[in-house]
Amino acid sequence: MAVPRLFVDAPFAPQGRLALDAAQGRYLATVLRLGAGAPLKVFNGVDGEWAARVEDAGRRGVTLVLDAPMRPQTAALDLMLCFSPVKRHGTDLIVEKATELGVRTLRPVIVRRTNSDSVRTDRLRAIAIEAAEQTGRCDLPAVHEALPLVRLLEEWGPERRLLFADEAGDAASLMTVLQTVAPGAPLALLTGPEGGFDPEERRVLRALPFVTPVSLGPRILRAETAVIAALALIQAHWGDWRGGA
Ligand code: SAM
């Protein structure tokens, strides 16, 4: 079994002790059935990844002892995903996959045709943590409270290019547009809900100097598919998939 990896929101220091919360303790002791001495990897989003081991897994809960730092803290590139929530578990999937794909900031955006009435930010944050544990990130994406598109645009920092995934079909391809974006420069992607963006929203977005509409090909993708496909292309041509040979 691979060494379990856990996010623990606490300061790290050599030989430091970490008292896990009840849910994490139950997971380690009952689901993974780890006992004293079992090795783990832990990260807190600030101090990189450390080797740790179970010190005690009794009725009073589970405590870990920190051994030593294994990997330095790294930050994701400045990539933001602005997405309309979608029904059922589509929003969960968007948050999980965006975390795996290295997004630094997640911003749920309410547009006219968004039909999920409430966004549970705490739930999305828990999904992001679980995805970061699995994917090996040492940082956590920031998950913001949902806000209306109008507010998002009012508060926009003009230094950040916003790639507007526009299914209308007349936009330049994402590949073409990515040739015009400096690698690693602050970047954002915006995707819509099941019903897409309404004409007025499209008009407002296309009139903004920091917005570039992009096409994701000739077919209409589900919102979740659009997010995954677009983020993969962005990481491959702008982001941290460009490294290596
Ligand atoms: N209302 C659209 C329709 O049925 O014609 C469907 C919207 S689609 C399910 C959800 C979102 O995914 C869109 O708002 C857009 O952001 C993105 N998307 C899907 N297909 C796309 C494409 N071919 N090009 C650009 N964006 C796309």
CSV table of C-alpha atoms and ligand atoms in Angstrom, one decimal:
chain,number,residue,atom,x,y,z
A,1,MET,CA,0.0,0.0,0.0
A,2,ALA,CA,1.3,3.5,-0.9
A,3,VAL,CA,2.3,5.6,2.1
A,4,PRO,CA,-0.9,7.6,3.0
A,5,ARG,CA,-0.6,11.4,2.4
A,6,LEU,CA,-2.6,13.8,4.6
A,7,PHE,CA,-3.2,17.5,4.7
A,8,VAL,CA,-2.9,18.6,8.4
A,9,ASP,CA,-3.7,22.3,9.1
A,10,ALA,CA,-1.0,22.9,11.8
A,11,PRO,CA,2.5,24.3,12.0
A,12,PHE,CA,5.3,21.8,11.3
A,13,ALA,CA,8.5,21.4,13.3
A,14,PRO,CA,11.0,18.5,13.7
A,15,GLN,CA,9.7,16.0,16.2
A,16,GLY,CA,6.5,18.1,16.4
A,17,ARG,CA,3.3,16.3,17.3
A,18,LEU,CA,0.1,16.6,15.3
A,19,ALA,CA,-3.2,15.7,17.0
A,20,LEU,CA,-5.5,14.7,14.1
A,21,ASP,CA,-9.2,15.8,14.1
A,22,ALA,CA,-11.7,13.0,14.7
A,23,ALA,CA,-12.5,12.4,11.0
A,24,GLN,CA,-8.9,12.1,10.0
A,25,GLY,CA,-8.1,10.0,13.0
A,26,ARG,CA,-11.0,7.6,12.2
A,27,TYR,CA,-9.8,7.4,8.6
A,28,LEU,CA,-6.3,6.4,9.6
A,29,ALA,CA,-7.2,4.1,12.4
A,30,THR,CA,-10.4,2.5,11.1
A,31,VAL,CA,-10.3,2.7,7.3
A,32,LEU,CA,-6.5,2.4,6.8
A,33,ARG,CA,-6.1,0.5,10.1
A,34,LEU,CA,-2.8,2.2,10.8
A,35,GLY,CA,-1.2,1.6,14.2
A,36,ALA,CA,1.7,3.1,16.1
A,37,GLY,CA,4.9,3.5,13.9
A,38,ALA,CA,3.0,3.5,10.6
A,39,PRO,CA,4.7,5.9,8.2
A,40,LEU,CA,2.8,8.8,6.5
A,41,LYS,CA,3.5,11.9,4.4
A,42,VAL,CA,1.9,15.1,5.6
A,43,PHE,CA,1.7,18.7,4.3
A,44,ASN,CA,0.1,21.8,5.6
A,45,GLY,CA,0.2,24.1,2.5
A,46,VAL,CA,3.1,26.1,3.9
A,47,ASP,CA,6.0,24.0,5.0
A,48,GLY,CA,6.3,21.5,2.1
A,49,GLU,CA,5.8,17.7,2.6
A,50,TRP,CA,7.2,15.9,5.7
A,51,ALA,CA,7.7,12.3,6.7
A,52,ALA,CA,5.7,11.5,9.8
A,53,ARG,CA,4.5,8.4,11.6
A,54,VAL,CA,1.6,7.4,13.8
A,55,GLU,CA,2.6,7.9,17.5
A,56,ASP,CA,-0.6,6.8,19.0
A,57,ALA,CA,-3.9,5.5,17.5
A,58,GLY,CA,-6.0,5.0,20.6
A,59,ARG,CA,-9.5,5.8,21.8
A,60,ARG,CA,-8.4,9.4,22.6
A,61,GLY,CA,-7.7,9.9,18.9
A,62,VAL,CA,-4.6,9.7,16.6
A,63,THR,CA,-1.4,11.7,17.0
A,64,LEU,CA,1.4,11.8,14.6
A,65,VAL,CA,5.0,12.7,15.1
A,66,LEU,CA,6.9,14.6,12.5
A,67,ASP,CA,10.2,13.2,11.3
A,68,ALA,CA,11.8,15.4,8.7
A,69,PRO,CA,10.9,17.6,5.6
A,70,MET,CA,10.9,15.6,2.4
A,71,ARG,CA,9.9,18.0,-0.3
A,72,PRO,CA,10.0,21.8,-0.3
A,73,GLN,CA,6.9,23.9,-0.5
A,74,THR,CA,5.9,24.7,-4.1
A,75,ALA,CA,3.2,27.1,-5.4
A,76,ALA,CA,0.9,26.4,-8.3
A,77,LEU,CA,1.3,28.8,-11.3
A,78,ASP,CA,-1.1,31.7,-11.2
A,79,LEU,CA,-4.0,30.0,-12.9
A,80,MET,CA,-7.6,30.8,-11.9
A,81,LEU,CA,-10.7,28.8,-12.9
A,82,CYS,CA,-13.9,30.8,-12.8
A,83,PHE,CA,-16.8,28.3,-13.3
A,84,SER,CA,-20.5,28.3,-13.1
A,85,PRO,CA,-21.6,25.6,-10.7
A,86,VAL,CA,-23.5,22.8,-12.4
A,87,LYS,CA,-26.1,20.2,-11.2
A,88,ARG,CA,-25.5,17.2,-9.2
A,89,HIS,CA,-21.8,16.1,-8.8
A,90,GLY,CA,-20.6,18.1,-11.8
A,91,THR,CA,-19.3,20.9,-9.6
A,92,ASP,CA,-17.5,18.4,-7.3
A,93,LEU,CA,-15.9,16.9,-10.4
A,94,ILE,CA,-14.8,20.4,-11.6
A,95,VAL,CA,-13.2,21.2,-8.3
A,96,GLU,CA,-11.5,17.8,-8.0
A,97,LYS,CA,-10.1,17.9,-11.6
A,98,ALA,CA,-9.1,21.5,-11.4
A,99,THR,CA,-7.1,20.7,-8.3
A,100,GLU,CA,-5.4,17.8,-10.0
A,101,LEU,CA,-4.7,20.0,-13.0
A,102,GLY,CA,-2.8,22.6,-10.9
A,103,VAL,CA,-5.3,25.5,-10.6
A,104,ARG,CA,-4.3,28.0,-7.9
A,105,THR,CA,-7.7,29.7,-7.4
A,106,LEU,CA,-11.2,28.4,-7.8
A,107,ARG,CA,-14.0,30.9,-8.2
A,108,PRO,CA,-17.6,29.7,-8.5
A,109,VAL,CA,-19.5,32.3,-10.6
A,110,ILE,CA,-23.3,32.6,-10.8
A,111,VAL,CA,-24.5,33.5,-14.3
A,112,ARG,CA,-28.1,33.9,-15.5
A,113,ARG,CA,-28.5,30.2,-16.5
A,114,THR,CA,-26.7,28.8,-13.5
A,115,ASN,CA,-29.3,26.4,-12.1
A,116,SER,CA,-27.6,25.1,-8.9
A,117,ASP,CA,-29.2,27.2,-6.2
A,118,SER,CA,-26.6,27.0,-3.6
A,119,VAL,CA,-22.8,26.4,-3.6
A,120,ARG,CA,-21.5,24.8,-0.4
A,121,THR,CA,-18.0,26.3,-0.3
A,122,ASP,CA,-16.9,24.2,2.7
A,123,ARG,CA,-17.8,21.0,0.7
A,124,LEU,CA,-15.8,22.2,-2.3
A,125,ARG,CA,-12.8,23.0,0.0
A,126,ALA,CA,-12.9,19.5,1.4
A,127,ILE,CA,-13.0,18.1,-2.1
A,128,ALA,CA,-10.0,20.3,-3.0
A,129,ILE,CA,-8.1,19.0,0.0
A,130,GLU,CA,-8.7,15.4,-0.8
A,131,ALA,CA,-7.7,16.0,-4.4
A,132,ALA,CA,-4.5,17.7,-3.3
A,133,GLU,CA,-3.7,14.8,-1.0
A,134,GLN,CA,-4.1,12.4,-3.9
A,135,THR,CA,-2.4,14.4,-6.6
A,136,GLY,CA,0.7,15.2,-4.5
A,137,ARG,CA,0.4,19.0,-4.4
A,138,CYS,CA,2.0,20.7,-1.4
A,139,ASP,CA,-0.3,23.7,-1.8
A,140,LEU,CA,-4.1,23.9,-1.7
A,141,PRO,CA,-6.1,25.8,-4.3
A,142,ALA,CA,-8.0,28.8,-2.8
A,143,VAL,CA,-11.7,28.1,-3.1
A,144,HIS,CA,-13.7,31.4,-3.0
A,145,GLU,CA,-17.4,32.0,-2.1
A,146,ALA,CA,-19.6,32.0,-5.2
A,147,LEU,CA,-20.4,35.5,-6.6
A,148,PRO,CA,-22.4,36.9,-9.5
A,149,LEU,CA,-20.6,37.3,-12.9
A,150,VAL,CA,-21.1,41.1,-12.7
A,151,ARG,CA,-19.3,41.3,-9.4
A,152,LEU,CA,-16.5,39.1,-10.6
A,153,LEU,CA,-15.9,41.4,-13.6
A,154,GLU,CA,-16.2,44.6,-11.5
A,155,GLU,CA,-13.4,43.3,-9.2
A,156,TRP,CA,-11.2,42.0,-12.0
A,157,GLY,CA,-7.5,42.7,-11.9
A,158,PRO,CA,-6.7,44.0,-15.5
A,159,GLU,CA,-3.3,42.3,-15.5
A,160,ARG,CA,-4.9,38.9,-15.7
A,161,ARG,CA,-6.2,37.6,-19.1
A,162,LEU,CA,-9.6,35.9,-18.9
A,163,LEU,CA,-10.1,33.2,-21.4
A,164,PHE,CA,-13.9,33.0,-21.9
A,165,ALA,CA,-14.9,29.5,-23.1
A,166,ASP,CA,-17.5,30.6,-25.5
A,167,GLU,CA,-19.5,27.8,-27.1
A,168,ALA,CA,-21.0,30.2,-29.6
A,169,GLY,CA,-18.6,28.8,-32.0
A,170,ASP,CA,-17.1,31.9,-33.6
A,171,ALA,CA,-14.2,32.4,-31.2
A,172,ALA,CA,-10.5,31.6,-32.0
A,173,SER,CA,-9.3,28.2,-30.9
A,174,LEU,CA,-7.8,28.0,-27.4
A,175,MET,CA,-4.6,26.7,-29.0
A,176,THR,CA,-4.3,29.8,-31.2
A,177,VAL,CA,-5.0,32.2,-28.3
A,178,LEU,CA,-2.5,30.4,-26.0
A,179,GLN,CA,0.3,31.4,-28.4
A,180,THR,CA,-0.5,35.0,-27.4
A,181,VAL,CA,-0.3,34.5,-23.7
A,182,ALA,CA,3.2,34.7,-22.0
A,183,PRO,CA,3.9,31.4,-20.2
A,184,GLY,CA,3.2,31.7,-16.5
A,185,ALA,CA,1.6,35.2,-16.8
A,186,PRO,CA,-1.6,35.5,-14.6
A,187,LEU,CA,-4.3,33.7,-16.4
A,188,ALA,CA,-8.0,32.7,-15.9
A,189,LEU,CA,-10.5,30.5,-17.6
A,190,LEU,CA,-14.3,31.0,-17.5
A,191,THR,CA,-16.8,28.3,-18.2
A,192,GLY,CA,-20.6,28.4,-18.2
A,193,PRO,CA,-23.4,26.2,-16.9
A,194,GLU,CA,-25.4,23.5,-18.7
A,195,GLY,CA,-27.4,26.2,-20.5
A,196,GLY,CA,-24.4,28.2,-21.4
A,197,PHE,CA,-24.1,32.0,-21.3
A,198,ASP,CA,-26.9,34.2,-22.3
A,199,PRO,CA,-26.5,36.7,-25.2
A,200,GLU,CA,-26.2,39.7,-22.9
A,201,GLU,CA,-23.5,38.1,-20.8
A,202,ARG,CA,-21.7,37.1,-24.0
A,203,ARG,CA,-21.9,40.7,-25.2
A,204,VAL,CA,-20.6,42.2,-22.0
A,205,LEU,CA,-17.7,39.7,-21.7
A,206,ARG,CA,-16.6,40.1,-25.3
A,207,ALA,CA,-16.5,43.9,-24.9
A,208,LEU,CA,-14.0,43.8,-22.0
A,209,PRO,CA,-10.3,44.4,-22.9
A,210,PHE,CA,-9.0,41.6,-20.6
A,211,VAL,CA,-11.4,39.0,-22.0
A,212,THR,CA,-10.5,36.7,-24.9
A,213,PRO,CA,-13.2,34.3,-26.1
A,214,VAL,CA,-11.9,30.9,-27.0
A,215,SER,CA,-13.4,27.9,-28.8
A,216,LEU,CA,-12.9,24.3,-27.6
A,217,GLY,CA,-13.7,22.8,-30.9
A,218,PRO,CA,-16.7,22.1,-33.1
A,219,ARG,CA,-18.7,20.1,-30.5
A,220,ILE,CA,-20.6,21.3,-27.4
A,221,LEU,CA,-18.9,19.9,-24.4
A,222,ARG,CA,-20.4,19.4,-21.0
A,223,ALA,CA,-19.1,22.0,-18.6
A,224,GLU,CA,-17.0,19.5,-16.7
A,225,THR,CA,-15.5,18.3,-20.0
A,226,ALA,CA,-14.8,21.8,-21.1
A,227,VAL,CA,-13.0,22.6,-17.8
A,228,ILE,CA,-10.8,19.5,-18.0
A,229,ALA,CA,-10.0,19.8,-21.7
A,230,ALA,CA,-9.2,23.5,-21.5
A,231,LEU,CA,-7.1,23.2,-18.4
A,232,ALA,CA,-5.1,20.4,-20.0
A,233,LEU,CA,-4.3,22.5,-23.0
A,234,ILE,CA,-3.5,25.5,-20.8
A,235,GLN,CA,-1.0,23.5,-18.7
A,236,ALA,CA,0.5,22.0,-21.8
A,237,HIS,CA,1.1,25.3,-23.6
A,238,TRP,CA,1.3,27.9,-20.8
A,239,GLY,CA,1.8,26.1,-17.6
A,240,ASP,CA,3.7,23.4,-15.8
A,241,TRP,CA,3.3,20.6,-18.3
A,242,ARG,CA,5.8,22.3,-20.5
A,243,GLY,CA,8.7,21.4,-18.3
A,244,GLY,CA,10.9,18.3,-18.7
A,245,ALA,CA,12.4,17.0,-21.9
B,1,SAM,N1,-25.7,26.2,-23.9
B,1,SAM,C1,-24.7,25.4,-24.7
B,1,SAM,C2,-25.4,24.7,-25.8
B,1,SAM,O1,-26.2,23.8,-25.5
B,1,SAM,O2,-25.3,25.2,-26.9
B,1,SAM,C3,-24.1,24.4,-23.8
B,1,SAM,C4,-23.2,25.0,-22.7
B,1,SAM,S1,-21.9,23.9,-22.3
B,1,SAM,C5,-22.8,22.5,-21.7
B,1,SAM,C6,-21.2,24.5,-20.8
B,1,SAM,C7,-20.0,25.4,-21.0
B,1,SAM,O3,-18.9,24.7,-21.5
B,1,SAM,C8,-20.2,26.5,-22.0
B,1,SAM,O4,-20.9,27.6,-21.4
B,1,SAM,C9,-18.8,26.9,-22.3
B,1,SAM,O5,-18.2,27.7,-21.3
B,1,SAM,C10,-18.1,25.5,-22.3
B,1,SAM,N2,-18.1,24.9,-23.7
B,1,SAM,C11,-18.7,23.8,-24.0
B,1,SAM,N3,-18.4,23.5,-25.3
B,1,SAM,C12,-17.6,24.5,-25.8
B,1,SAM,C13,-16.9,24.7,-27.0
B,1,SAM,N4,-17.0,23.9,-28.1
B,1,SAM,N5,-16.2,25.9,-27.1
B,1,SAM,C14,-16.0,26.7,-26.0
B,1,SAM,N6,-16.6,26.5,-24.8
B,1,SAM,C15,-17.4,25.4,-24.7
